[in-house]
Coordinates of C-alpha atoms in Angstrom, one line a residue:
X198 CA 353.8 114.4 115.1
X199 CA 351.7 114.6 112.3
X200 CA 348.2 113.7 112.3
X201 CA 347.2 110.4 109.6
X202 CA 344.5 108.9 108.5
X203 CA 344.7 106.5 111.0
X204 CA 344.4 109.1 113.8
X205 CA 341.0 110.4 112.1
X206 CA 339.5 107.1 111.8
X207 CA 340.1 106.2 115.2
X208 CA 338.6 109.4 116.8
X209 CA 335.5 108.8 114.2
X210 CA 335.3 104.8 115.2
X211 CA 335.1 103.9 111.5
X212 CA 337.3 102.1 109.3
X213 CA 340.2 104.2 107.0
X214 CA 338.3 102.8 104.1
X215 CA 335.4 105.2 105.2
X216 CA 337.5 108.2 106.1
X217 CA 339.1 108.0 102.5
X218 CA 335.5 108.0 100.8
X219 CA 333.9 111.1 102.9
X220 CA 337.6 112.7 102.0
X221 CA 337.3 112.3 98.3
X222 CA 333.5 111.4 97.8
X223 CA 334.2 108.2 96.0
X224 CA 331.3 106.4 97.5
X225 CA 328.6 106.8 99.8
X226 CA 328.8 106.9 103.0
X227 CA 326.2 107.2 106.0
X228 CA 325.2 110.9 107.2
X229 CA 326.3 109.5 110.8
X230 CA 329.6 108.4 109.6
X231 CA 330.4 111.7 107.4
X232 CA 329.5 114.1 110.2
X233 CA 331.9 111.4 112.5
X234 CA 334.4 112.2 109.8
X235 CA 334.3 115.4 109.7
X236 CA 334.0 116.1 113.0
X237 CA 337.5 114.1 113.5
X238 CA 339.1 116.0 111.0
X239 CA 338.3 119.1 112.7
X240 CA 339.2 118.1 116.3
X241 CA 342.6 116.9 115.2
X242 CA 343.0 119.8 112.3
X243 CA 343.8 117.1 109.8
X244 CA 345.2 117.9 106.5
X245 CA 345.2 115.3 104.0
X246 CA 348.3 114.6 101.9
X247 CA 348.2 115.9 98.4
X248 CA 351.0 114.3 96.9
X249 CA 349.8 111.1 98.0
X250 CA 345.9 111.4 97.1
X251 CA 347.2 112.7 93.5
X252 CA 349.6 109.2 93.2
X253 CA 346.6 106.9 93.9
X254 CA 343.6 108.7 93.0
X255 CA 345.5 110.6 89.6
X256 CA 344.5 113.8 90.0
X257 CA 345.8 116.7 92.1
X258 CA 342.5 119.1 92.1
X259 CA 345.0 121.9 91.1
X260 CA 345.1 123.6 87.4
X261 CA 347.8 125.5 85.8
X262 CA 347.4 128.8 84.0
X263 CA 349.7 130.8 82.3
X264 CA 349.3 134.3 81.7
X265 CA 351.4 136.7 80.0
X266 CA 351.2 139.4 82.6
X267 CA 348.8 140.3 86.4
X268 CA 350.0 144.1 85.1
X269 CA 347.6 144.4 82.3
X270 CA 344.0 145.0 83.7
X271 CA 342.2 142.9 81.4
X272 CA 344.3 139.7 82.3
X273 CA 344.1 140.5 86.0
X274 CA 340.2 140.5 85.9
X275 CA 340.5 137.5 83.6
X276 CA 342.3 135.2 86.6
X277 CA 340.8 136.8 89.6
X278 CA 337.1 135.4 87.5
X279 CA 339.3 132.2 87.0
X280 CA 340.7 131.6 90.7
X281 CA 337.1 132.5 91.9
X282 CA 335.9 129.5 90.0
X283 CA 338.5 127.1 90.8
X284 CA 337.5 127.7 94.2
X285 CA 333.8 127.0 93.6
X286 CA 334.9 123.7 92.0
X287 CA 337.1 123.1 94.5
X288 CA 340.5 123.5 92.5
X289 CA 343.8 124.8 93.5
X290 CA 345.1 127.6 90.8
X291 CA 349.2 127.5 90.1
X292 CA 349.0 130.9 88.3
X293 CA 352.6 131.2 86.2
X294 CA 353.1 135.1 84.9
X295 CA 355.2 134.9 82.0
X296 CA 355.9 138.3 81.3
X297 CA 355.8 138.1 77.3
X298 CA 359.0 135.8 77.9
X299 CA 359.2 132.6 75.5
X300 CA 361.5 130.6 77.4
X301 CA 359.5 131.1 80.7
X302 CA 356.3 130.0 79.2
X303 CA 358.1 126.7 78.0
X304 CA 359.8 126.4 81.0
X305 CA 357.1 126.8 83.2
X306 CA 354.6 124.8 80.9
X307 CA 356.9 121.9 81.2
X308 CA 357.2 122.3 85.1
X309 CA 353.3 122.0 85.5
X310 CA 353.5 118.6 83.6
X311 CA 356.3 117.4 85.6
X312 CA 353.9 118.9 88.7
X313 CA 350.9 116.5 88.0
X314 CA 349.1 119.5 87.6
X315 CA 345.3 118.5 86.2
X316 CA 345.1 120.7 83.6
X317 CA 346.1 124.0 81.7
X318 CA 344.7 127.2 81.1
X319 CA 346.8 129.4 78.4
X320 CA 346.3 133.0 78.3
X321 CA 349.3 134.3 76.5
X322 CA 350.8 134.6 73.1
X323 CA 355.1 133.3 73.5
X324 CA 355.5 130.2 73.8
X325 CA 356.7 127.4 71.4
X326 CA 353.7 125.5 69.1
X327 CA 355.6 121.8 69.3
X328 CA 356.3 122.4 73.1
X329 CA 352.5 122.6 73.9
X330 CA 351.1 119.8 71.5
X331 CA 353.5 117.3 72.9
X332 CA 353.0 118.3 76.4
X333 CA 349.4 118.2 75.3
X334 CA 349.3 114.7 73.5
X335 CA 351.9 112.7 75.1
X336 CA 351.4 113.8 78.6
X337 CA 347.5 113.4 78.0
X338 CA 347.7 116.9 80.0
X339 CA 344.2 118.6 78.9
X340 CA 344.5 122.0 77.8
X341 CA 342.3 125.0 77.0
X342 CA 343.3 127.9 75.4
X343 CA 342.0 131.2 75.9
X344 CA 342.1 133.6 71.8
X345 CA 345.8 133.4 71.5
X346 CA 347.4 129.8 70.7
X347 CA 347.8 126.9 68.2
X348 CA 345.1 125.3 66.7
X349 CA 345.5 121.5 68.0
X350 CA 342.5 119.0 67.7
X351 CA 343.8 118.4 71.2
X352 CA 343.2 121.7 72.6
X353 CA 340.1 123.0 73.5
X354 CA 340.0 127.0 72.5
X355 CA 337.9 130.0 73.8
X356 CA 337.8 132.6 71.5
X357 CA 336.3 136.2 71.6
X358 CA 335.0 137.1 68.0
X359 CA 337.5 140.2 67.3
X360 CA 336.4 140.7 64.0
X361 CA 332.7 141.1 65.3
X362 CA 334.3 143.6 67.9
X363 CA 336.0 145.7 65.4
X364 CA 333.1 145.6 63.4
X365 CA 330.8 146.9 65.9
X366 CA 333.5 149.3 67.0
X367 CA 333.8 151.1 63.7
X368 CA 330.1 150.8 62.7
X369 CA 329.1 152.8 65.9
X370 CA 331.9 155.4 64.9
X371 CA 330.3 155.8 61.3
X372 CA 326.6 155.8 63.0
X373 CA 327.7 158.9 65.1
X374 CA 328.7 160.9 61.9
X375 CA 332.7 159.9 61.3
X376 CA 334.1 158.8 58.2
X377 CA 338.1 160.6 59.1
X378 CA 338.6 157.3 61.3
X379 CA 341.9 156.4 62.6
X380 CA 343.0 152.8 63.8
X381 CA 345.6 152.2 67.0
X382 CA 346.1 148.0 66.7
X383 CA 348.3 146.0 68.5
X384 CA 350.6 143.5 66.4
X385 CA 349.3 142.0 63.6
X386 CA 350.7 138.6 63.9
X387 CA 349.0 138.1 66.8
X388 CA 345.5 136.8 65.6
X389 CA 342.9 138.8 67.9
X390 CA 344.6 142.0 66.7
X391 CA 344.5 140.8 63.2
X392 CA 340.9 140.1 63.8
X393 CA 339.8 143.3 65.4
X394 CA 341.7 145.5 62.4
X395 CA 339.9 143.5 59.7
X396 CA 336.8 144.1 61.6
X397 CA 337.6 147.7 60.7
X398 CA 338.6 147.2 57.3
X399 CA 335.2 145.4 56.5
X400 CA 333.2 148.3 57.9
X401 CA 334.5 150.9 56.2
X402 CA 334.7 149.1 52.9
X403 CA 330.7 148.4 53.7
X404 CA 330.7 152.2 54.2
X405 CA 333.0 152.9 51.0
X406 CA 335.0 155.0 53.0
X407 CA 339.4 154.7 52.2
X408 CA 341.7 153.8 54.9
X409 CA 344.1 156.4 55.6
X410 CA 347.3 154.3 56.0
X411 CA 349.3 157.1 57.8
X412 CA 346.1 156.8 60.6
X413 CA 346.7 152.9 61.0
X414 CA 349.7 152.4 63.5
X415 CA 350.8 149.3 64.9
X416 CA 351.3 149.3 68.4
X417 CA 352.3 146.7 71.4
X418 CA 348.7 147.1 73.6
X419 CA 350.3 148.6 76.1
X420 CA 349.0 152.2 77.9
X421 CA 352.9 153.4 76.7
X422 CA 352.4 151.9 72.9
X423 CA 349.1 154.1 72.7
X424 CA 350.5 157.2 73.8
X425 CA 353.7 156.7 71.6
X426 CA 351.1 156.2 69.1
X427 CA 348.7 158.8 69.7
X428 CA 352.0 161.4 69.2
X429 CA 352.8 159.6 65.2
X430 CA 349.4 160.9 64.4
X431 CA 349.8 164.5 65.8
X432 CA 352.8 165.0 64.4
X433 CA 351.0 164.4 61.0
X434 CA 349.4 167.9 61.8
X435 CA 345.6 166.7 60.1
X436 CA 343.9 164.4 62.4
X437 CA 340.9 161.9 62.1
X438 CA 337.8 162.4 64.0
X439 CA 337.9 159.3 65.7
X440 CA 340.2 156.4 66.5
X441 CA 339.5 153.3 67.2
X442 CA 341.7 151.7 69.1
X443 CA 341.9 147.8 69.9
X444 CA 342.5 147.6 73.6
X445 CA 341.5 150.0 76.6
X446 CA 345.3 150.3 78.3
X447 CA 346.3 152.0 74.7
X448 CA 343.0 153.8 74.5
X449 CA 344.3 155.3 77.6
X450 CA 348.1 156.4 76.3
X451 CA 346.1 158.0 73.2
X452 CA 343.3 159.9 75.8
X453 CA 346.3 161.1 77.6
X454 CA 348.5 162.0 74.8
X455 CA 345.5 164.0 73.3
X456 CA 344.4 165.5 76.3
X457 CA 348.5 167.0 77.2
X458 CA 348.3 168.7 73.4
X459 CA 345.1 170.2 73.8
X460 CA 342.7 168.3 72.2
X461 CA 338.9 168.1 74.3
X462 CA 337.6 164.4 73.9
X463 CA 335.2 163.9 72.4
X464 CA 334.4 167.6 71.1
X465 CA 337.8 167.3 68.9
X466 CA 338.7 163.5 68.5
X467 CA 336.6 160.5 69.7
X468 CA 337.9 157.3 70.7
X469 CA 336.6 154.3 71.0
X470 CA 338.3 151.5 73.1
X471 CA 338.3 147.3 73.2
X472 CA 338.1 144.9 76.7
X473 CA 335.9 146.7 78.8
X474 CA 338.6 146.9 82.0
X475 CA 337.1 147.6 85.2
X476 CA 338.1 151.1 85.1
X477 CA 337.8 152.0 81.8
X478 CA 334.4 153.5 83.2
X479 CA 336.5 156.0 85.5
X480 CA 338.4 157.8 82.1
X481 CA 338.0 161.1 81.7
X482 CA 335.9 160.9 79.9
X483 CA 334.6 157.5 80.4
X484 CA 335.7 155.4 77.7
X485 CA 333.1 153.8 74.9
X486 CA 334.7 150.7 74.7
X487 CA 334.0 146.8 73.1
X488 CA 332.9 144.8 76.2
X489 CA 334.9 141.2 76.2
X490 CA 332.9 139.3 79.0
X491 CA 335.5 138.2 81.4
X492 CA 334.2 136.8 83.7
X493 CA 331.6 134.2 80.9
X494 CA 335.4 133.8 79.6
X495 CA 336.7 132.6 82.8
X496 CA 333.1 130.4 84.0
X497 CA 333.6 128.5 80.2
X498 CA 337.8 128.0 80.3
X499 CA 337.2 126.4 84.1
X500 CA 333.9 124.6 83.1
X501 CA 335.5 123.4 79.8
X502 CA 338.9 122.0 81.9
X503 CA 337.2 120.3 84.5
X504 CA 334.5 119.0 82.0
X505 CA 337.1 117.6 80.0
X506 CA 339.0 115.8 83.1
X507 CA 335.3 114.4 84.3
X508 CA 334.6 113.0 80.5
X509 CA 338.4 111.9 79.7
X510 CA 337.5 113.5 76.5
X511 CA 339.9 113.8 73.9
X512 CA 339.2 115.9 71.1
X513 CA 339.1 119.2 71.7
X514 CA 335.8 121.8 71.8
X515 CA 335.7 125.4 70.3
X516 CA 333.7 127.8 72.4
X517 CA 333.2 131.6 70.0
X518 CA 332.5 134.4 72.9
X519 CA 330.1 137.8 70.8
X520 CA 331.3 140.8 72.2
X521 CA 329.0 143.8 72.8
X522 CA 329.1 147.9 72.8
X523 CA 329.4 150.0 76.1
X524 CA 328.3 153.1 75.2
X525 CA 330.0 156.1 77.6
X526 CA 331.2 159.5 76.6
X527 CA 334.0 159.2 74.6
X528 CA 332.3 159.4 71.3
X529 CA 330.5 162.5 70.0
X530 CA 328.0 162.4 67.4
X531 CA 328.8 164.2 63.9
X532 CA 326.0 166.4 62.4

């Protein structure tokens, strides 16, 4: 038989009133009678049901986040940072891998607000605009979304600068000597690598250098997309001095690539990378790369969420994250 409420507050010899306020900390309640609480709910390994808290006290302590897939390093860091401060806050995570699938992401974004599920986190780029602001609005579901996304006065939205990131990216390639400078993107209807490729254009217009257009390939910012990539410019026979290219899994595919047709990085082609994954460090040879702050991303989309359901604010909040350089040995310098 199941242990209730009932059970607790007899073992502690207080009323169910006061068991339910040392549960949920909705009032205050004696040191005598919490450790009398607790202590009951230990002895008789009480677990208190969810569904029913969430019906009367409208809230389930869980959030919802979608991401588009745990494969990718970058995103894996991203929800380990995220789960980690759930936890702290004392927050169940429903983590829903879409896998770049647009009907999943609607399917499952419509699940979680069926679910009673606190909040959102969105960290991928297929899903449906309309789908998400009236989940958003009409549900009163609160929402944060992490660079991809629609821009909804609902939503609140975390956004790394890209075009800072390219920037800084192409500006250290120039510093070190190159002005042949290739560019390895992913899509370009997808804003961050829209961002991070006009980054580049705006640096080498500062430097009145010309873009080569057959060095500027379009890729999918996958490890496979950068080798595939990394080939189109070697068969073009003259190659750039450096690439920069806008995410470390395709910086990888181009390293290899280079690396099977001979080419010594960086004493014959330099690259320089974007994210910062965990073991982007561990290249050979370690990759110079744009350093996204995953984990600041994380701390803010959890803070933000749980601020947000503490406030019952409404509007949502715009929180711009700077990216910086990791300098490793990927790049040489040009006399």
């Amino acid at each position: 038989m199941a242990v209730t409420i009932k059970d607790v507050a007899l073992r502690a010899k207080v009323s169910i009133t006061t068991v339910s306020h040392v549960l949920n900390k909705t009032r205050f309640v004696s040191e005598t009678s919490q450790q009398s609480v607790l202590a009951a709910v230990e002895a008789l390994n009480y677990l208190p049901n969810a569904v029913a808290r969430s019906l009367k006290g409208k809230n389930t302590k869980s959030l919802g986040m979608l991401v588009t897939t745990t494969l990718n390093p970058f995103y894996a860091e991203v929800v380990k940072a995220v789960e980690m401060y759930c936890y702290r806050e004392g927050y169940n995570l429903v983590l829903c891998n879409t896998d770049g699938d647009f009907e999943k992401t609607d399917s499952y974004l419509k699940m979680l607000a069926q679910k009673r599920i606190d909040g959102v986190i969105i960290m991928c780029t297929e899903y449906d605009d309309n789908t998400v602001n009236t989940i958003s609005s009409q549900n009163s579901l609160p929402m944060v979304v992490m660079d991809w996304g629609p821009i909804d006065q609902h939503l609140d939205r975390i956004q790394d600068n890209s075009f800072q990131g390219g920037y800084l990216a192409t500006q250290y390639l120039l510093a070190n000597g190159h002005t042949a400078i290739g560019y390895i993107g992913g899509p370009l209807d997808k804003l961050p690598a829209l961002n991070r490729f006009n980054g580049f254009s705006k640096a080498m217009a500062e430097a009145k250098l010309d873009i080569q257009p057959h060095w500027v390939i379009e890729s999918d910012f996958q490890s496979e997309g950068g080798r595939s990539a990394m080939a189109q410019i070697l068969g073009l026979g003259q190659l750039p001095t450096a690439i920069f290219v806008a995410n470390d899994m395709m910086a990888l595919g181009v390293m290899c690539e280079a690396q099977k047709s001979g080419l010594k990085i960086p004493d014959q082609l330099s690259i320089i990378g974007y994210d910062n994954i965990s073991f982007s460090a561990h290249f050979s040879p370690p990759l110079t790369t744009i350093n996204q702050p995953k984990d600041r991303l994380a701390r803010i989309a959890v803070n933000t969420l749980i601020e947000r359901l503490r406030e019952n604010r409404q509007l949502g909040r715009i929180h711009l994250i700077e990216p910086d350089l990791v300098v490793r040995d990927s790049v040489a310098r040009l006399r």
